[in-house]
Short mmCIF file of C-alpha atoms in Angstrom, two decimals:
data_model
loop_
_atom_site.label_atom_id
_atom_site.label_comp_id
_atom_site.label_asym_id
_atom_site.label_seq_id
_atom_site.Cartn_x
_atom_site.Cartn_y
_atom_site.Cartn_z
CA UNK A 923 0.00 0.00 0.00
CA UNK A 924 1.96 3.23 -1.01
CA UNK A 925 1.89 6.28 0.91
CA UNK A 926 -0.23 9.56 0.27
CA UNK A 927 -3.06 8.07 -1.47
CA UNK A 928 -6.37 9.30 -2.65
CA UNK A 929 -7.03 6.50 -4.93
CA UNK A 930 -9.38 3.52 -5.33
CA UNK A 931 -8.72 -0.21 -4.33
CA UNK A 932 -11.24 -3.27 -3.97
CA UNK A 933 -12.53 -6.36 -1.44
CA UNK A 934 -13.04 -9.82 -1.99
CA UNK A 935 -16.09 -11.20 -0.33
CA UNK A 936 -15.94 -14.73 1.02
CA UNK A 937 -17.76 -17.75 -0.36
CA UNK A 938 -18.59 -18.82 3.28
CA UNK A 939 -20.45 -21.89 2.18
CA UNK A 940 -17.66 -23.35 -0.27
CA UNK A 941 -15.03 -23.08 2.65
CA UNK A 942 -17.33 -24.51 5.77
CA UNK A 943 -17.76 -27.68 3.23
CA UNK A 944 -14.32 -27.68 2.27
CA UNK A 945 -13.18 -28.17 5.89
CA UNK A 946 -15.70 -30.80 6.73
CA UNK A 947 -13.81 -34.39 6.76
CA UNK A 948 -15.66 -35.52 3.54
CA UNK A 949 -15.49 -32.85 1.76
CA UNK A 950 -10.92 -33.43 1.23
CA UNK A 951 -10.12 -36.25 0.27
CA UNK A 952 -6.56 -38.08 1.09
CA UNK A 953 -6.49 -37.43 -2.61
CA UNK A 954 -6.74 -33.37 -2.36
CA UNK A 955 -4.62 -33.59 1.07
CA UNK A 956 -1.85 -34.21 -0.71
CA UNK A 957 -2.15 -32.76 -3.90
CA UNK A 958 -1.98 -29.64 -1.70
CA UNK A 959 1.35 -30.66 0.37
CA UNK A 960 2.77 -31.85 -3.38
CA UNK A 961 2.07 -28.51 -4.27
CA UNK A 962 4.56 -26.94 -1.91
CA UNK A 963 7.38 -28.65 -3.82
CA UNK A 964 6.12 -26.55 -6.81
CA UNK A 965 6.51 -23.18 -5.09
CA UNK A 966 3.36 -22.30 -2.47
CA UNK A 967 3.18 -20.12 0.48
CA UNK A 968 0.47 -21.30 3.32
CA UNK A 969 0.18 -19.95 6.27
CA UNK A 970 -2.50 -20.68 8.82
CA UNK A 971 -1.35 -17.99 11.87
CA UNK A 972 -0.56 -20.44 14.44
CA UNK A 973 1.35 -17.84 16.35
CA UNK A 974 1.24 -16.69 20.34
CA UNK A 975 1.79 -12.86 20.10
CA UNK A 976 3.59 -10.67 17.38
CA UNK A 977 7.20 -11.71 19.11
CA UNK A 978 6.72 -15.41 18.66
CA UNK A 979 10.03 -16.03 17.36
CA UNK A 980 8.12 -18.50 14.72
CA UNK A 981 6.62 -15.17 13.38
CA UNK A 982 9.87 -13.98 12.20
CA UNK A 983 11.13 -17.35 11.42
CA UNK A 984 8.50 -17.90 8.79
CA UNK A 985 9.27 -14.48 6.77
CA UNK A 986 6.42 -12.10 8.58
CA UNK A 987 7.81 -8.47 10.16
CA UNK A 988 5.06 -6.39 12.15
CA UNK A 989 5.72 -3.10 11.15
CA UNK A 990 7.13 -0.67 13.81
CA UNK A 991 8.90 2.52 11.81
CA UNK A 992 6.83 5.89 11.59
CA UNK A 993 4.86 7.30 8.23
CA UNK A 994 2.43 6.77 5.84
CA UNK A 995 0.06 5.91 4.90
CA UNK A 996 -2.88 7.43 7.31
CA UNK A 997 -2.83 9.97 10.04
CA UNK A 998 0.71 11.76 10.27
CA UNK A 999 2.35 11.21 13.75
CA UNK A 1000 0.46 7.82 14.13
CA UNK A 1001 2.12 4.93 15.79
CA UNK A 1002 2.35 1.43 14.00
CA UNK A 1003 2.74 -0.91 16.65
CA UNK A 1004 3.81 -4.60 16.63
CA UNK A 1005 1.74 -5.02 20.04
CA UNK A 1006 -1.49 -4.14 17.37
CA UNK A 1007 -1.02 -7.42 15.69
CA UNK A 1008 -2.09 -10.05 18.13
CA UNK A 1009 -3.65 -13.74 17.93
CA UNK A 1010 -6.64 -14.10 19.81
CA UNK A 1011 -7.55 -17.39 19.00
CA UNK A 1012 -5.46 -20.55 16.92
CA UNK A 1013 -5.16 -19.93 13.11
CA UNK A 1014 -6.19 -16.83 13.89
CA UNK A 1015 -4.32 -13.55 12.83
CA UNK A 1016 -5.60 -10.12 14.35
CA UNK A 1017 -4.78 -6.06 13.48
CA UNK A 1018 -6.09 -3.55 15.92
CA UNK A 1019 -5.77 0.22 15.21
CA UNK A 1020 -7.72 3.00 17.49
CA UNK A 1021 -7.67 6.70 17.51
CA UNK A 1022 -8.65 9.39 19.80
CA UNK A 1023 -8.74 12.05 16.75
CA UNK A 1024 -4.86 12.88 17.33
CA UNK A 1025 -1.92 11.94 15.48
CA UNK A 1026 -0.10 10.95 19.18
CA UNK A 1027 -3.07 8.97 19.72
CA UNK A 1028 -3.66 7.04 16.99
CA UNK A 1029 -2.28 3.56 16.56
CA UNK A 1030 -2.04 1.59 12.82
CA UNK A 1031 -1.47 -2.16 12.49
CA UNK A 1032 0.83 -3.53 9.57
CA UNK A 1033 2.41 -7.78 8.96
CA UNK A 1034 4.30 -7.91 5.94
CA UNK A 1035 6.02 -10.27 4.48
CA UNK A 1036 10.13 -9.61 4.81
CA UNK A 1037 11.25 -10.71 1.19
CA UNK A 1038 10.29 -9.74 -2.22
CA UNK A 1039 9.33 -12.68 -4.14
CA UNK A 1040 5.56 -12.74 -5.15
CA UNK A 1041 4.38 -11.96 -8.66
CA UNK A 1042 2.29 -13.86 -10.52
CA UNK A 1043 0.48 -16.69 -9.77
CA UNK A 1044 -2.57 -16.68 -7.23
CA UNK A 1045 -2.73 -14.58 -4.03
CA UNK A 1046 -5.65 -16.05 -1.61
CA UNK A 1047 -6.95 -14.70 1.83
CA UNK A 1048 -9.66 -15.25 4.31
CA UNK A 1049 -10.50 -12.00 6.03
CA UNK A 1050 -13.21 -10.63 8.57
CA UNK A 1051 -13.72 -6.96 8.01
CA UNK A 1052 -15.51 -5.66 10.12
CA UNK A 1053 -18.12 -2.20 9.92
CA UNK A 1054 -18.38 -1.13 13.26
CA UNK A 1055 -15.56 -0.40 15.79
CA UNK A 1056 -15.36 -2.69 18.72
CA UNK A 1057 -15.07 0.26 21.56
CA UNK A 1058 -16.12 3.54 21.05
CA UNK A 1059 -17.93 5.89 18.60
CA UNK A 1060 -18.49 4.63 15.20
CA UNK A 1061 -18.02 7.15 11.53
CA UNK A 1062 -13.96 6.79 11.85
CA UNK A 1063 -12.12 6.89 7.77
CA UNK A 1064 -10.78 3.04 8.63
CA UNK A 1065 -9.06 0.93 5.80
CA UNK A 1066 -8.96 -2.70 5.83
CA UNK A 1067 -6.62 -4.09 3.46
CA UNK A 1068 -4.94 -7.32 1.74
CA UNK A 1069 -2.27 -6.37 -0.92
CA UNK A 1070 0.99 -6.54 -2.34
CA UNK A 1071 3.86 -4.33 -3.23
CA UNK A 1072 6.98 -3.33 -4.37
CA UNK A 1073 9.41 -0.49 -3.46
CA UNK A 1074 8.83 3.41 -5.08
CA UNK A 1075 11.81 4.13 -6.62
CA UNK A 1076 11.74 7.82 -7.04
CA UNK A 1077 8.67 9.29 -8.46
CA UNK A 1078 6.65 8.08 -10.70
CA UNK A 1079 8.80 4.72 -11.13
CA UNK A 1080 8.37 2.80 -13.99
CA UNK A 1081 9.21 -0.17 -12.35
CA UNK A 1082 6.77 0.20 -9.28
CA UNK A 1083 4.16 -2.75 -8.54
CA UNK A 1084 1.04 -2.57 -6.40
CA UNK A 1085 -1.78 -4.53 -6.39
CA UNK A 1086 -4.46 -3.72 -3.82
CA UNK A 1087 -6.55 -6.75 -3.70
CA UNK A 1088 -8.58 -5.47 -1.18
CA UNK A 1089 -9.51 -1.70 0.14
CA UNK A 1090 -12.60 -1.83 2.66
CA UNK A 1091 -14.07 1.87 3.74
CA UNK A 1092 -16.63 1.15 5.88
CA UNK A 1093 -17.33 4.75 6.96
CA UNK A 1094 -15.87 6.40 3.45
CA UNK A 1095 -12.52 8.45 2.65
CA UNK A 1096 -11.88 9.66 -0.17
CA UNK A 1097 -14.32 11.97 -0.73
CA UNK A 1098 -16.62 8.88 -1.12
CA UNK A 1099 -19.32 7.68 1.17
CA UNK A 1100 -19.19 4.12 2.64
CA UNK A 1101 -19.52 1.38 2.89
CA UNK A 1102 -17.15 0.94 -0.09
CA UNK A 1103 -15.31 -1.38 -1.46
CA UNK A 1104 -12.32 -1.09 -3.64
CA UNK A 1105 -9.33 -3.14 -5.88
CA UNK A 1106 -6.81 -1.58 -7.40
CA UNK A 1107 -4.10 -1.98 -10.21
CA UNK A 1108 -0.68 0.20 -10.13
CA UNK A 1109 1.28 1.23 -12.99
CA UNK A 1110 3.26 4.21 -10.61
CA UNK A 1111 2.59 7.32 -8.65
CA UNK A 1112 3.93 10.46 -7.16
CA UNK A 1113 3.05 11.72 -3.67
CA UNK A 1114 4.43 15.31 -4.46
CA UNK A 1115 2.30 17.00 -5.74
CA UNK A 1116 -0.32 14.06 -6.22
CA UNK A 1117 -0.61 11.99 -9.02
CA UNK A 1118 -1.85 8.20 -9.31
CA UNK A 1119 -1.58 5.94 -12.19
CA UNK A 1120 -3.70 3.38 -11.54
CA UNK A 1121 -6.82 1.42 -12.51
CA UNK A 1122 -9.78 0.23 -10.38
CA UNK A 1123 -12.76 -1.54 -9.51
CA UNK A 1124 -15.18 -1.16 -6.66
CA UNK A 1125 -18.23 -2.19 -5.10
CA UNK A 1126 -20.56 -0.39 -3.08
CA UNK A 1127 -22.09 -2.74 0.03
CA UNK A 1128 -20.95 -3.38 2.65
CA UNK A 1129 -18.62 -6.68 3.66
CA UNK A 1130 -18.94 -6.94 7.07
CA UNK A 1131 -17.79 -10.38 7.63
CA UNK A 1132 -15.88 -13.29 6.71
CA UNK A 1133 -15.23 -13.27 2.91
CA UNK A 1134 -12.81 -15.46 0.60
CA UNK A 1135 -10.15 -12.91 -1.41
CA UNK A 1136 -8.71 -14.61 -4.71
CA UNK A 1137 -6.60 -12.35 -7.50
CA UNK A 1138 -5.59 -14.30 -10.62
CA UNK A 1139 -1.72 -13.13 -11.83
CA UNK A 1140 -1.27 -14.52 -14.96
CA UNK A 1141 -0.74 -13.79 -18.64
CA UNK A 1142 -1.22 -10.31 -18.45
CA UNK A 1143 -4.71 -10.24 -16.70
CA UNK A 1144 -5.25 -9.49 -13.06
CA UNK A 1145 -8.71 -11.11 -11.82
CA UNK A 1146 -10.06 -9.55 -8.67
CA UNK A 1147 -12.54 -11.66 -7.13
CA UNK A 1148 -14.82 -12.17 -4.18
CA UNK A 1149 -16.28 -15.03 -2.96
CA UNK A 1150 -16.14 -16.59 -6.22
CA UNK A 1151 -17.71 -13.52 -7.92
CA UNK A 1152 -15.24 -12.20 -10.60
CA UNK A 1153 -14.98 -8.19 -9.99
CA UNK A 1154 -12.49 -6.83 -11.71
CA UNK A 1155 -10.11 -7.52 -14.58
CA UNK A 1156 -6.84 -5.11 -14.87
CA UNK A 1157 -4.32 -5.72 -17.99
CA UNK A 1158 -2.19 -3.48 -20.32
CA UNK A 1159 0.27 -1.62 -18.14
CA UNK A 1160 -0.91 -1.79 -15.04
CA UNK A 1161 0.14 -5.96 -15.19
CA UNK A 1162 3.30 -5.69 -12.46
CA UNK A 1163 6.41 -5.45 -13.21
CA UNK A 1164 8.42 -6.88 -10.51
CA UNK A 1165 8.29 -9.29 -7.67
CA UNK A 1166 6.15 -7.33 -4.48
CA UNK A 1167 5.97 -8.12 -0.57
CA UNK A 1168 2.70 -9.45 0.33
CA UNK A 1169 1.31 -7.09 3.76
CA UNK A 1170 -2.32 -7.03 5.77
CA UNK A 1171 -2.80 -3.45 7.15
CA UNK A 1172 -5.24 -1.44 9.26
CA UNK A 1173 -5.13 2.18 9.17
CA UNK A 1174 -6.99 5.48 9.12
CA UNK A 1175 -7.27 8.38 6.54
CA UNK A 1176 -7.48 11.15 8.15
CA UNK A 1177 -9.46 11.69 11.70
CA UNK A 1178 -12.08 13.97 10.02
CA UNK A 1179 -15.24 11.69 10.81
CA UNK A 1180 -13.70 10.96 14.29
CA UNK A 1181 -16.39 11.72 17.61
CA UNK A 1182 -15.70 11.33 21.60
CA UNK A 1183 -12.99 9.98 22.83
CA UNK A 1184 -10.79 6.77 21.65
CA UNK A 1185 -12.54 4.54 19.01
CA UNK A 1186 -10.76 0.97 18.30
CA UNK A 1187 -11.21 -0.98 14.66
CA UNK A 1188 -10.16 -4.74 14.63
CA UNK A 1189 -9.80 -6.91 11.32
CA UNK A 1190 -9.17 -10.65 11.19
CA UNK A 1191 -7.13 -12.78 9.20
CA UNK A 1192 -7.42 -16.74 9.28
CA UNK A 1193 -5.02 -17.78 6.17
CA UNK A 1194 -2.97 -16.77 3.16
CA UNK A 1195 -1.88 -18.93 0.33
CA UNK A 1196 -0.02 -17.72 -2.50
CA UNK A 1197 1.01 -20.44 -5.70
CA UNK A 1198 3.78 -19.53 -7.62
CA UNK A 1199 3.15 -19.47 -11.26
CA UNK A 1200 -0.03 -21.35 -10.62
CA UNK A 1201 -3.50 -19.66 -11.43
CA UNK A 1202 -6.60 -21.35 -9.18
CA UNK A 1203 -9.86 -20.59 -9.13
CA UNK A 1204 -11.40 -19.13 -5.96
CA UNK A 1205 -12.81 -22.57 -5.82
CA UNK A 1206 -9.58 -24.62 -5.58
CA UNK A 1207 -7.95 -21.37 -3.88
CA UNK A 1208 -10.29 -22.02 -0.45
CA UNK A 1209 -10.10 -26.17 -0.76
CA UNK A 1210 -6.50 -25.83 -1.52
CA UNK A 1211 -6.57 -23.95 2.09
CA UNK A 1212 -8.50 -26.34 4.07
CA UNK A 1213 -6.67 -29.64 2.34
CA UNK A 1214 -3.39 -28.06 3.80
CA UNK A 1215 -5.27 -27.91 7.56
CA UNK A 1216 -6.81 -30.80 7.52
CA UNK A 1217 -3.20 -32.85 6.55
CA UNK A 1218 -1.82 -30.61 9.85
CA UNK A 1219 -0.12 -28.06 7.91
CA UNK A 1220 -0.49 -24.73 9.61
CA UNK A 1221 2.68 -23.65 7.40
CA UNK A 1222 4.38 -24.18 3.98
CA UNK A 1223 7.09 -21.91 2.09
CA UNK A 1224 8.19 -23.62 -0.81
CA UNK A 1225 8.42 -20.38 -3.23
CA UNK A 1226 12.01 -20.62 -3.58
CA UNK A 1227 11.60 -24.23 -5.01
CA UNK A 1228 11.26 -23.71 -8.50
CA UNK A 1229 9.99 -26.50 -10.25
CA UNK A 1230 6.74 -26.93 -12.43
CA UNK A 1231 3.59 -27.02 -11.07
CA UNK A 1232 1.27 -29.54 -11.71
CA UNK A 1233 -2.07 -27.63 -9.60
CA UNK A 1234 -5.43 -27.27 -11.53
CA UNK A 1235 -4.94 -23.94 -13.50
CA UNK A 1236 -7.43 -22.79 -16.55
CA UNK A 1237 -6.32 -23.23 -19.83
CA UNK A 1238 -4.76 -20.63 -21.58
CA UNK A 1239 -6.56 -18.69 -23.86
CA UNK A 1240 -5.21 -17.94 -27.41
CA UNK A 1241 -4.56 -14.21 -26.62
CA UNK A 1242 -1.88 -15.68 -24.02
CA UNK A 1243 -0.36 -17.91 -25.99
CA UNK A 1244 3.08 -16.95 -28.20
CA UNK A 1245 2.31 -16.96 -31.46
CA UNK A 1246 4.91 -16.74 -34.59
CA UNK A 1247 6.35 -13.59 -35.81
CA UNK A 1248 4.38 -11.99 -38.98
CA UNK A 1249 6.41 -12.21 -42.74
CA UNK A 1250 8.23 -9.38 -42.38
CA UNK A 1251 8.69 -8.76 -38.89
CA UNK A 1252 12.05 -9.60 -36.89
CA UNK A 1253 12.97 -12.87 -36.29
CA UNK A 1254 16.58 -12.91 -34.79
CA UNK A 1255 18.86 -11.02 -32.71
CA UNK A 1256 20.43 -8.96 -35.97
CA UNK A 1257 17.17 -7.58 -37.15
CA UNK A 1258 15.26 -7.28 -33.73
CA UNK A 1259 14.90 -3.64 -32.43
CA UNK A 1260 16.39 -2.91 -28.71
CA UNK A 1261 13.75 -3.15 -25.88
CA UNK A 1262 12.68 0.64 -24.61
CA UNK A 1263 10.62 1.23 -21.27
CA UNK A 1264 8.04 3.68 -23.25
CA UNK A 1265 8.27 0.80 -26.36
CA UNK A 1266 4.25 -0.72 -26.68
CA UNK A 1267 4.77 -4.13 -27.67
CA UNK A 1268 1.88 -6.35 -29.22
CA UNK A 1269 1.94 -10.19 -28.59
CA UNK A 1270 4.57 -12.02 -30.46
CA UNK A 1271 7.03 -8.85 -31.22
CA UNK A 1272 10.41 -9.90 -30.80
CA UNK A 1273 13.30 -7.51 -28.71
CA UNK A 1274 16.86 -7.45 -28.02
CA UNK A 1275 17.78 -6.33 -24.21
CA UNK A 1276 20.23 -6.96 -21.26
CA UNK A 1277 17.73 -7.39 -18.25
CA UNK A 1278 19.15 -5.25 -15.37
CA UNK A 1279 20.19 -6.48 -11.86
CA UNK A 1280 17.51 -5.00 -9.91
CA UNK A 1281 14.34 -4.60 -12.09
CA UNK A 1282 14.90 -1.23 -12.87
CA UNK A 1283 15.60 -0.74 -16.61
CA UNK A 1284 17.69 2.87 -15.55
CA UNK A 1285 19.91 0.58 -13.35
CA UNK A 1286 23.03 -1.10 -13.68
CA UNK A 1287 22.87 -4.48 -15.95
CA UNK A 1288 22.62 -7.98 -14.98
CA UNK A 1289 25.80 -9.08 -17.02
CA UNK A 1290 23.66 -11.70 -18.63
CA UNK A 1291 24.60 -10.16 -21.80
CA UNK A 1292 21.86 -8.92 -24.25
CA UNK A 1293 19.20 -11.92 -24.71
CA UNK A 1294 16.34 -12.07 -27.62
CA UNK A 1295 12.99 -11.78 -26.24
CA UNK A 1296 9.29 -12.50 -27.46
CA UNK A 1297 5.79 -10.61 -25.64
CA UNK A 1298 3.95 -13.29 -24.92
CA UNK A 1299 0.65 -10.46 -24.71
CA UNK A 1300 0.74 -7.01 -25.29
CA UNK A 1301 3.04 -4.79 -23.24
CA UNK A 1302 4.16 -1.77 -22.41
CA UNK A 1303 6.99 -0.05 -19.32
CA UNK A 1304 7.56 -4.19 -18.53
CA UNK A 1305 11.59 -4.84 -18.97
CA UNK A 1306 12.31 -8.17 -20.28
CA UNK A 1307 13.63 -10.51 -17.66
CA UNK A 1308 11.51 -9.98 -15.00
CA UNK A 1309 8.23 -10.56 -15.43
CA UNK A 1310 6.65 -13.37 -17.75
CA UNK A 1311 5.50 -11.17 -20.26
CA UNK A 1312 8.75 -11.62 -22.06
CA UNK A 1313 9.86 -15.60 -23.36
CA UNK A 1314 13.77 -15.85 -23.41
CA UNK A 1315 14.57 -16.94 -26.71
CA UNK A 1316 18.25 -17.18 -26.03
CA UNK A 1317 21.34 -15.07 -25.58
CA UNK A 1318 22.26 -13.17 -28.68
#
């Protein structure tokens, strides 16, 4: 979630019923058990927040930091405190965040992941938001999130990823009244003066609640969706670029709707699965979930693995799908033009570039040497060699 916003995101509601038979012993088979611990060996991330407190050293061990340094986004001067991430009950993850109207007294709740390694593939989460505080007066700019990112590298970035899967207003922000709903697709921003490039999607009820959150990654689509209910669908530029963090927070906008004294928010998170390079549907997202539980997994991280994966995922669809290069077009490394970040690229167009070390095109290079490169979909501002947009055909 980048800092300084005044932007739209989106929520994922929760196919309640699909998960409550998933976790019923009939519903997973042995079978589905272990297609879902096989599945770690392919690159998976499953965690079912089987923590004490947010200094149970397995927290840290298994890649999560609660967030404790000062800033945005929210109310300037507010505290994010790893005391506001707490588990109340097993499996259960929990950010609190209250405010008495002040920036001294307000308190923001942030887990993130510690390493940069999620792109595409399929990001799942089951989250309670919630649409009333659980102390105090009620009308308080709260946001409930789900989301990944990546770092801003100077203004407007070309390289900058964000994907909000999930932006829950109950009360409004924004100028908008709530409840609201929002998901959101970055291509890059700058917070001075303001300016978002994004796209988004939104709904306008409320999602008070448990609710399933699934987002699709894959060949150059990104498929918001809630409870099984497709919502959004984000392509062209605002695909990411590079690999992104994966972070729950709960913070305020501003402390403009604030009444009486101190007001406290809570939202709940009971798992997260991400599968690398593997698209599910929200369907074999939540039973993917519950087969890891009920074969006494509360945690796999497998990302690292590499390796193919041999999950359910939909079949390709011939706009996603390489295609040859037209009579007339390049087809080697002497002919083929050099990549450029401001370059649009339609499927199949063939380009000659040196991927750089850190996914930033104006950065030093890899020292891979220059490589030919096919779009697998149209593209534009996405640097071969770090994202699949681009098939290596080879160093020139």
């Amino acid at each position: 979630m980048s800092p300084l916003r005044a932007k739209r995101s989106t929520v994922f509601s929760l196919a309640t019923v699909l998960l409550a038979t998933a976790l019923t012993g009939a519903a997973i088979t042995t079978a589905a058990a272990d297609e879902a611990v096989a599945a770690a060996d392919c690159g998976a991330l499953f965690d079912d927040f089987a923590y004490t407190s947010s200094s149970d050293p397995a927290l840290a061990a298994h890649g999560w930091v609660p967030r404790s340094y000062p800033g945005g986004p929210g109310v300037p001067g507010a505290t994010w405190s790893p005391s506001s991430i707490t588990f109340p009950s097993s499996g259960i993850m929990q950010l609190t965040a209250s405010t008495d109207g002040t920036g001294a007294g307000t308190r923001q709740a942030e887990l993130y992941t510690s390493r940069k390694r999620y792109l595409e593939g399929t990001y799942a989460s089951r989250i309670r938001f919630s649409d009333a505080p659980t102390g105090g007066a009620d009308g308080d700019h709260i946001v409930q999130t789900f989301f990944s990112i990546s770092p801003l590298n100077g203004d407007l970035d070309p390289t900058y990823s964000e994907l909000d899967f999930t932006e829950y207003l109950p009360n409004g922000g924004w100028g908008e009244q709530g409840p609201i709903n929002y998901q959101t697709s970055w291509y890059t921003y700058r917070a001075d003066p303001w300016f978002a490039d994004n796209v988004h999607s939104s709904q306008r009820q409320s999602f008070n609640g448990w609710h399933d959150l699934v987002a699709q990654v894959s060949g150059g689509h990104v498929k918001y969706y809630i409870d099984g209910v497709l919502l959004g669908d984000h392509s062209g530029k605002y695909f990411p670029r590079q690999t992104m963090t994966i972070n729950f927070n709960l913070w305020f906008i501003d402390t403009a709707g604030h009444t009486g004294s101190l007001s406290t928010y809570v939202e709940q998170v009971d798992w997260v699965l991400y599968t690398d390079n593997d698209v599910l549907s929200p369907s074999q997202a939540t039973a993917r979930a519950a087969a890891y539980r009920q074969a006494g997994t509360s945690f796999v991280d497998t990302v690292d693995a590499g390796g193919p994966c041999t999950g359910p995922s939909p079949t390709p669809t011939a706009t996603t799908s390489p295609t040859p290069s037209p009579t007339g077009q390049p087809t080697d490394c002497d002919d083929a033009p050099q990549w450029t970040f401001g370059g649009v690229y339609q499927g199949a167009s063939l380009v000659v570039h040196e991927r750089s070390a850190n996914g930033n095109p104006s950065g030093p290079p890899s020292g891979d040497g220059a490589h030919l490169w096919r779009a697998r979909w149209w593209t534009q501002g996405s640097e071969p060699g770090w994202t699949g947009v681009w098939e290596d055909l080879g160093r020139c």
